[in-house]
Tab-separated table of C-alpha atoms in Angstrom:
chain	number	residue	atom	x	y	z
A	1	MET	CA	-32.236	21.383	-46.993
A	2	LYS	CA	-32.911	17.685	-47.489
A	3	LYS	CA	-30.357	15.674	-45.503
A	4	MET	CA	-30.679	12.370	-47.262
A	5	LYS	CA	-27.943	9.804	-46.800
A	6	LEU	CA	-26.294	8.203	-49.826
A	7	LYS	CA	-27.639	4.765	-48.893
A	8	GLU	CA	-31.161	6.146	-48.604
A	9	LEU	CA	-30.910	7.765	-52.004
A	10	GLU	CA	-29.601	4.554	-53.528
A	11	SER	CA	-32.419	2.497	-51.974
A	12	CYS	CA	-34.882	4.991	-53.274
A	13	LEU	CA	-33.509	4.824	-56.817
A	14	GLN	CA	-33.631	1.030	-56.747
A	15	GLN	CA	-37.406	1.433	-56.898
A	16	VAL	CA	-37.236	3.184	-60.264
A	17	ASP	CA	-38.649	1.046	-63.078
A	18	VAL	CA	-36.293	0.573	-66.021
A	19	PHE	CA	-36.476	-0.263	-69.746
A	20	GLU	CA	-38.599	-3.270	-70.607
A	21	GLU	CA	-37.010	-3.698	-74.028
A	22	PRO	CA	-33.861	-1.557	-74.306
A	23	LYS	CA	-33.249	-0.336	-77.849
A	24	LEU	CA	-29.745	-1.236	-78.950
A	25	LEU	CA	-29.277	1.496	-81.490
A	26	LEU	CA	-30.229	4.197	-79.014
A	27	GLU	CA	-27.662	2.711	-76.588
A	28	GLN	CA	-30.370	2.352	-73.969
A	29	TYR	CA	-29.458	0.983	-70.573
A	30	PRO	CA	-30.524	2.140	-67.135
A	31	THR	CA	-28.082	4.157	-65.051
A	32	ARG	CA	-27.442	1.854	-62.118
A	33	PRO	CA	-28.958	3.104	-58.827
A	34	HIS	CA	-25.542	3.043	-57.178
A	35	ILE	CA	-23.927	5.196	-59.858
A	36	ALA	CA	-26.895	7.544	-60.087
A	37	ALA	CA	-26.923	7.946	-56.312
A	38	CYS	CA	-23.181	8.665	-56.158
A	39	MET	CA	-23.459	11.209	-58.961
A	40	LEU	CA	-26.471	13.001	-57.554
A	41	TYR	CA	-25.177	12.951	-54.004
A	42	THR	CA	-21.968	14.659	-55.122
A	43	ILE	CA	-23.763	17.185	-57.320
A	44	HIS	CA	-26.061	18.054	-54.410
A	45	ASN	CA	-23.748	17.982	-51.387
A	46	THR	CA	-20.427	19.085	-52.851
A	47	PHE	CA	-21.653	21.561	-55.437
A	48	ASP	CA	-25.221	22.445	-54.359
A	49	ASP	CA	-26.396	22.266	-57.972
A	50	ILE	CA	-29.731	20.494	-57.501
A	51	GLU	CA	-31.857	21.922	-54.695
A	52	ASN	CA	-34.147	24.707	-55.923
A	53	LYS	CA	-32.455	24.624	-59.292
A	54	LEU	CA	-33.931	24.220	-62.771
A	55	VAL	CA	-32.351	20.974	-63.924
A	56	ALA	CA	-32.308	19.307	-67.341
A	57	ASP	CA	-31.702	15.576	-67.821
A	58	LEU	CA	-30.656	14.939	-71.428
A	59	GLY	CA	-31.319	11.460	-72.734
A	60	CYS	CA	-33.298	10.825	-69.549
A	61	GLY	CA	-34.563	7.376	-70.564
A	62	CYS	CA	-36.669	5.979	-67.728
A	63	GLY	CA	-35.662	8.907	-65.531
A	64	VAL	CA	-33.363	7.517	-62.836
A	65	LEU	CA	-31.327	10.721	-62.659
A	66	SER	CA	-34.401	12.948	-62.826
A	67	VAL	CA	-36.203	11.055	-60.081
A	68	GLY	CA	-33.109	11.398	-57.931
A	69	ALA	CA	-32.819	15.112	-58.651
A	70	ALA	CA	-36.479	15.646	-57.840
A	71	VAL	CA	-36.161	13.704	-54.595
A	72	LEU	CA	-33.197	15.913	-53.650
A	73	GLY	CA	-35.353	18.999	-54.074
A	74	ALA	CA	-34.813	20.308	-57.587
A	75	GLY	CA	-37.116	23.256	-58.268
A	76	LEU	CA	-38.044	21.448	-61.480
A	77	CYS	CA	-36.291	18.665	-63.370
A	78	VAL	CA	-37.096	18.385	-67.088
A	79	GLY	CA	-36.217	15.153	-68.874
A	80	PHE	CA	-35.510	15.061	-72.624
A	81	ASP	CA	-35.591	11.835	-74.640
A	82	ILE	CA	-36.315	10.738	-78.196
A	83	ASP	CA	-38.050	7.495	-77.218
A	84	LYS	CA	-41.744	7.467	-76.360
A	85	ASP	CA	-41.574	4.065	-74.659
A	86	ALA	CA	-38.870	5.243	-72.280
A	87	LEU	CA	-40.789	8.425	-71.494
A	88	GLU	CA	-43.881	6.391	-70.650
A	89	ILE	CA	-41.930	4.441	-68.082
A	90	PHE	CA	-40.436	7.705	-66.785
A	91	SER	CA	-43.932	9.146	-66.481
A	92	SER	CA	-45.117	6.191	-64.500
A	93	ASN	CA	-42.062	6.475	-62.240
A	94	ALA	CA	-42.774	10.149	-61.555
A	95	GLU	CA	-46.339	9.231	-60.656
A	96	GLN	CA	-45.346	6.337	-58.402
A	97	PHE	CA	-42.862	8.482	-56.531
A	98	GLU	CA	-45.451	11.282	-56.376
A	99	LEU	CA	-42.964	13.848	-57.607
A	100	PRO	CA	-44.659	17.049	-58.765
A	101	ASN	CA	-41.350	18.715	-59.700
A	102	ILE	CA	-40.729	16.666	-62.830
A	103	ASP	CA	-41.589	17.323	-66.454
A	104	MET	CA	-40.559	15.725	-69.741
A	105	ILE	CA	-40.281	16.411	-73.453
A	106	GLN	CA	-40.018	14.002	-76.354
A	107	PHE	CA	-37.238	15.547	-78.374
A	108	ASP	CA	-34.201	14.805	-80.500
A	109	VAL	CA	-31.306	16.265	-78.526
A	110	CYS	CA	-29.446	16.840	-81.782
A	111	LEU	CA	-32.041	19.490	-82.637
A	112	LEU	CA	-31.861	21.315	-79.324
A	113	GLN	CA	-29.912	24.248	-80.665
A	114	SER	CA	-32.846	26.596	-80.484
A	115	ASP	CA	-32.207	29.878	-78.722
A	116	ARG	CA	-35.219	29.189	-76.571
A	117	PHE	CA	-33.369	26.502	-74.620
A	118	SER	CA	-30.117	28.408	-74.533
A	119	LYS	CA	-28.992	29.318	-71.008
A	120	ARG	CA	-32.337	28.373	-69.466
A	121	PHE	CA	-31.271	25.660	-67.084
A	122	ASP	CA	-29.187	26.109	-63.931
A	123	THR	CA	-27.762	22.587	-64.170
A	124	VAL	CA	-27.678	19.812	-66.762
A	125	ILE	CA	-27.130	16.227	-65.680
A	126	MET	CA	-26.847	13.321	-68.090
A	127	ASN	CA	-25.713	9.828	-68.867
A	128	PRO	CA	-25.486	10.305	-72.645
A	129	PRO	CA	-25.034	7.647	-75.339
A	130	PHE	CA	-21.303	6.973	-75.600
A	131	GLY	CA	-21.361	7.110	-79.372
A	132	THR	CA	-20.759	3.536	-80.434
A	133	LYS	CA	-20.086	2.534	-84.026
A	134	ARG	CA	-23.466	3.434	-85.482
A	135	ASN	CA	-23.989	6.407	-83.257
A	136	LYS	CA	-20.613	8.070	-83.631
A	137	GLY	CA	-20.125	11.492	-82.149
A	138	MET	CA	-23.352	11.354	-80.163
A	139	ASP	CA	-21.562	11.912	-76.857
A	140	MET	CA	-20.075	15.190	-78.093
A	141	GLN	CA	-23.404	16.243	-79.589
A	142	PHE	CA	-25.057	15.785	-76.205
A	143	LEU	CA	-22.245	17.675	-74.518
A	144	THR	CA	-22.435	20.611	-76.915
A	145	THR	CA	-26.180	20.855	-76.399
A	146	ALA	CA	-25.857	20.572	-72.625
A	147	LEU	CA	-23.286	23.352	-72.458
A	148	ASN	CA	-25.565	25.548	-74.533
A	149	MET	CA	-28.529	24.952	-72.241
A	150	ALA	CA	-26.820	25.431	-68.901
A	151	THR	CA	-25.981	28.653	-67.100
A	152	GLY	CA	-24.213	26.606	-64.431
A	153	ALA	CA	-22.551	23.232	-64.464
A	154	VAL	CA	-22.991	20.217	-66.736
A	155	TYR	CA	-22.492	16.788	-65.151
A	156	SER	CA	-21.948	13.885	-67.491
A	157	LEU	CA	-20.546	10.393	-67.941
A	158	HIS	CA	-18.068	9.680	-70.731
A	159	LYS	CA	-15.780	6.793	-71.632
A	160	THR	CA	-12.370	7.268	-70.030
A	161	SER	CA	-10.828	6.418	-73.422
A	162	THR	CA	-12.270	9.660	-74.770
A	163	ARG	CA	-10.986	11.817	-71.910
A	164	GLU	CA	-8.151	13.395	-73.857
A	165	HIS	CA	-10.373	14.179	-76.801
A	166	ILE	CA	-12.988	15.765	-74.561
A	167	GLN	CA	-10.349	17.760	-72.674
A	168	LYS	CA	-9.123	19.193	-75.947
A	169	LYS	CA	-12.646	20.183	-76.946
A	170	ALA	CA	-13.255	21.715	-73.524
A	171	ASP	CA	-10.077	23.780	-73.918
A	172	ASP	CA	-11.202	24.938	-77.357
A	173	TRP	CA	-14.563	25.970	-75.950
A	174	LYS	CA	-12.900	27.577	-72.902
A	175	VAL	CA	-14.859	25.282	-70.626
A	176	LYS	CA	-13.391	24.001	-67.342
A	177	MET	CA	-13.462	20.239	-67.046
A	178	GLU	CA	-13.048	18.270	-63.812
A	179	VAL	CA	-13.055	14.470	-63.612
A	180	ILE	CA	-14.846	13.924	-60.303
A	181	ALA	CA	-14.746	10.131	-60.257
A	182	GLU	CA	-13.754	7.084	-62.249
A	183	LEU	CA	-16.266	4.294	-62.591
A	184	ARG	CA	-16.382	0.940	-64.258
A	185	TYR	CA	-19.218	-0.730	-66.109
A	186	ASP	CA	-18.877	-4.515	-66.366
A	187	LEU	CA	-21.126	-5.679	-69.164
A	188	PRO	CA	-21.727	-9.375	-69.792
A	189	ALA	CA	-21.227	-10.192	-73.481
A	190	SER	CA	-24.575	-9.435	-75.016
A	191	TYR	CA	-23.792	-8.295	-78.506
A	192	LYS	CA	-22.930	-10.784	-81.259
A	193	PHE	CA	-19.718	-8.942	-82.009
A	194	HIS	CA	-18.391	-9.201	-78.451
A	195	LYS	CA	-15.667	-11.824	-78.442
A	196	LYS	CA	-14.819	-11.599	-74.724
A	197	LYS	CA	-17.114	-12.933	-72.024
A	198	LEU	CA	-17.005	-9.698	-70.093
A	199	VAL	CA	-16.672	-6.205	-71.461
A	200	ASP	CA	-15.024	-3.716	-69.175
A	201	ILE	CA	-15.766	-0.066	-69.780
A	202	GLU	CA	-14.046	2.638	-67.781
A	203	VAL	CA	-16.170	5.721	-67.389
A	204	ASP	CA	-15.425	9.234	-66.128
A	205	PHE	CA	-17.920	11.267	-64.139
A	206	ILE	CA	-17.123	14.780	-65.284
A	207	ARG	CA	-18.169	18.269	-64.263
A	208	PHE	CA	-18.040	20.988	-66.910
A	209	MET	CA	-18.267	24.661	-66.057
A	210	LYS	CA	-18.040	27.710	-68.286
B	1	MET	CA	-46.394	19.609	-69.663
B	2	LYS	CA	-46.020	22.531	-67.310
B	3	LEU	CA	-46.117	26.084	-68.550
B	4	LEU	CA	-42.516	26.661	-67.464
B	5	THR	CA	-41.564	23.924	-69.948
B	6	HIS	CA	-43.974	25.131	-72.641
B	7	ASN	CA	-42.294	28.537	-72.467
B	8	MET	CA	-39.155	26.964	-73.966
B	9	LEU	CA	-40.783	25.054	-76.809
B	10	THR	CA	-40.587	26.245	-80.360
B	11	SER	CA	-41.163	24.829	-83.807
B	12	HIS	CA	-38.136	23.401	-85.623
B	13	VAL	CA	-39.905	22.956	-88.919
B	14	LYS	CA	-37.648	24.022	-91.805
B	15	GLY	CA	-38.447	27.354	-93.323
B	16	VAL	CA	-40.454	28.568	-90.351
B	17	THR	CA	-39.107	31.895	-89.226
B	18	CYS	CA	-41.224	32.452	-86.149
B	19	GLY	CA	-42.325	29.180	-84.573
B	20	TYR	CA	-42.889	30.757	-81.180
B	21	PRO	CA	-44.830	30.770	-79.012
B	22	LEU	CA	-46.703	27.563	-79.663
B	23	LEU	CA	-50.419	28.002	-79.124
B	24	ILE	CA	-51.902	25.512	-76.719
B	25	GLN	CA	-55.129	23.725	-77.532
B	26	ALA	CA	-55.733	21.613	-74.483
B	27	THR	CA	-58.342	18.908	-74.117
B	28	GLU	CA	-57.215	17.892	-70.644
B	29	VAL	CA	-55.575	20.046	-67.996
B	30	LYS	CA	-54.635	19.056	-64.484
B	31	LEU	CA	-53.828	21.156	-61.436
B	32	ASN	CA	-51.109	19.981	-59.075
B	33	ASP	CA	-49.952	21.012	-55.641
B	34	VAL	CA	-46.304	21.952	-55.793
B	35	ASP	CA	-44.354	23.335	-52.842
B	36	PHE	CA	-43.784	27.052	-53.176
B	37	ASN	CA	-40.271	28.407	-53.115
B	38	ALA	CA	-40.106	32.182	-53.523
B	39	GLU	CA	-36.432	32.274	-54.402
B	40	PHE	CA	-36.838	29.699	-57.170
B	41	VAL	CA	-39.824	31.509	-58.705
B	42	ALA	CA	-38.053	34.867	-58.549
B	43	ARG	CA	-35.049	33.407	-60.368
B	44	MET	CA	-37.189	31.783	-63.040
B	45	ILE	CA	-39.048	34.957	-63.982
B	46	PRO	CA	-36.178	36.621	-65.920
B	47	LYS	CA	-35.609	33.339	-67.814
B	48	MET	CA	-39.180	33.342	-69.092
B	49	GLU	CA	-40.682	34.959	-72.137
B	50	TRP	CA	-43.207	36.776	-69.976
B	51	SER	CA	-45.866	37.576	-72.577
B	52	ALA	CA	-45.789	34.007	-73.893
B	53	LEU	CA	-46.210	32.689	-70.343
B	54	VAL	CA	-49.130	34.962	-69.594
B	55	GLY	CA	-50.674	34.165	-72.974
B	56	ALA	CA	-50.423	30.437	-72.355
B	57	ALA	CA	-51.968	30.681	-68.871
B	58	ASP	CA	-54.706	32.904	-70.208
B	59	SER	CA	-55.525	30.523	-73.062
B	60	LEU	CA	-56.023	27.771	-70.501
B	61	GLY	CA	-58.210	29.959	-68.331
B	62	HIS	CA	-55.744	29.844	-65.473
B	63	LEU	CA	-54.380	33.338	-65.512
B	64	ASN	CA	-56.663	34.221	-62.581
B	65	ASP	CA	-55.758	37.719	-61.439
B	66	LEU	CA	-52.096	37.651	-62.344
B	67	PRO	CA	-51.148	41.006	-63.887
B	68	LYS	CA	-50.277	40.799	-67.583
B	69	ASP	CA	-47.221	42.988	-67.061
B	70	LEU	CA	-44.366	42.178	-64.751
B	71	VAL	CA	-44.662	43.921	-61.430
B	72	SER	CA	-41.604	45.928	-60.440
B	73	ASP	CA	-39.737	44.641	-57.395
B	74	TYR	CA	-41.436	41.261	-57.835
B	75	GLU	CA	-38.681	39.535	-55.850
B	76	ASN	CA	-40.207	40.890	-52.656
B	77	ASN	CA	-43.839	40.518	-53.619
B	78	GLU	CA	-44.915	37.156	-52.220
B	79	ASP	CA	-48.462	37.435	-53.420
B	80	PHE	CA	-47.275	38.005	-56.972
B	81	LEU	CA	-44.686	35.227	-56.749
B	82	ARG	CA	-47.302	32.759	-55.541
B	83	LYS	CA	-49.472	33.547	-58.555
B	84	VAL	CA	-46.505	33.072	-60.873
B	85	HIS	CA	-45.615	29.827	-59.091
B	86	HIS	CA	-49.105	28.576	-59.798
B	87	ILE	CA	-48.931	29.097	-63.534
B	88	LEU	CA	-45.310	27.996	-63.902
B	89	LEU	CA	-45.508	24.739	-62.007
B	90	GLU	CA	-49.043	23.809	-60.966
B	91	VAL	CA	-50.963	23.949	-64.237
B	92	GLU	CA	-50.279	20.901	-66.369
B	93	VAL	CA	-51.489	20.141	-69.896
B	94	LEU	CA	-52.088	16.395	-70.145
B	95	GLU	CA	-53.703	16.133	-73.564
B	96	GLY	CA	-53.862	18.530	-76.453
B	97	THR	CA	-51.940	20.076	-79.316
B	98	LEU	CA	-49.294	22.743	-79.664
B	99	LYS	CA	-49.827	24.769	-82.797
B	100	CYS	CA	-47.073	26.619	-84.579
B	101	PRO	CA	-48.174	30.096	-85.670
B	102	GLU	CA	-46.852	29.448	-89.174
B	103	SER	CA	-47.220	25.701	-89.761
B	104	GLY	CA	-47.237	22.368	-87.999
B	105	GLU	CA	-48.707	20.817	-84.893
B	106	PHE	CA	-47.125	18.963	-82.020
B	107	PRO	CA	-49.254	16.611	-79.952
B	108	VAL	CA	-49.246	16.494	-76.160
B	109	SER	CA	-50.090	13.059	-74.883
B	110	LYS	CA	-50.084	11.900	-71.243
B	111	GLY	CA	-48.436	15.162	-70.323
B	112	VAL	CA	-45.541	14.775	-72.772
B	113	PRO	CA	-45.193	17.103	-75.759
B	114	ASN	CA	-43.834	15.309	-78.817
B	115	MET	CA	-41.496	17.742	-80.534
B	116	LEU	CA	-40.128	15.310	-83.097
B	117	LEU	CA	-40.706	16.461	-86.661
B	118	ASN	CA	-43.103	14.419	-88.792
B	119	GLU	CA	-40.476	12.348	-90.536
B	120	ASP	CA	-38.779	11.639	-87.194
B	121	ARG	CA	-41.897	10.613	-85.329
B	122	VAL	CA	-41.358	7.026	-86.304
B	123	LEU	CA	-38.432	5.800	-84.276
B	124	ARG	CA	-35.317	5.953	-86.429
B	125	HIS	CA	-34.077	2.556	-85.449
B	126	PRO	CA	-35.890	-0.773	-85.150
B	127	LYS	CA	-36.470	-2.189	-81.691
B	128	THR	CA	-33.831	-4.706	-80.765
B	129	TRP	CA	-33.831	-6.407	-77.448
B	130	ILE	CA	-30.499	-6.594	-75.656
B	131	GLY	CA	-29.824	-8.283	-72.357
B	132	LEU	CA	-27.652	-5.858	-70.550
B	133	GLY	CA	-26.524	-6.073	-66.991
B	134	CYS	CA	-24.244	-3.588	-65.328
B	135	VAL	CA	-22.187	-4.090	-62.245
B	136	SER	CA	-20.318	-1.006	-61.266
B	137	VAL	CA	-17.702	0.158	-58.868
B	138	CYS	CA	-17.654	3.803	-57.989
B	139	VAL	CA	-14.417	5.340	-56.868
B	140	VAL	CA	-14.807	8.916	-55.698
B	141	MET	CA	-11.574	10.859	-55.951
């Protein structure tokens, strides 16, 4: 059992290389080392859902969550992402960290409804696109796919403003939903349509279990 | 691409009724050293399509002396589990192609299989640089 402290995990994840040119329309941004560390630490220590488990990271990007899961002793962590550039950076990260328990697939998560992926993974972790104006509904698409793939829990980040909507869906699907933590992303105004100087996004870290 | 991962890949081409398993044509294969965990391997076995796994390992010349049929009581057979561990996690296809039995090919490049369909292989959206910085506060309840 790897007894890594939260601070150690966070320091470790600070070494993960991130997007060189984030693609706006894919809602690409790196999961901050602090958030990733908190998430993974909880998933590992409170729920024991990483060590020796088959883990999927949907929308893995440069692989911060996957690297963390591998470091915490996942049996194998498989990252899924649509973007080749992101996967190249992820690949280089896996090599730099010398992590043999990582694999990755270039895939459109929206197509992952094949039976072959169904109920294959012990755990799914993800920081999915939130589904902004041009990408509407993407967060729920990721969640549906994740729930299909997992035999165990799904851990995900979603905008707090969508909590009620997600709760209703979870009830419909007879899935248990637990908000483990509330986080806040402070984004400096970077889009032309942002009128405020600072954009504050409240985010829920949620655990889903069938 | 490890064979554990390959075991889950199938063709999504429209009209294809049996896009599985994908036949591997590898031009570069690498062997890794991965720590063995008997419990993990034993749990993975029932999740696998066994004949597809054996077929894939065989096609790469890495089946060694693993039996083609599942051994009964494999959970307690360390020798068997070690052989399965080897093909699941230690054999990696770096370069090659995955061929659908009915139609279509998916390239494997730098160890990553590209499962996007032809029309999706070009990124849907143009690259747009954004400067994005995140400062976050994590409150654990």
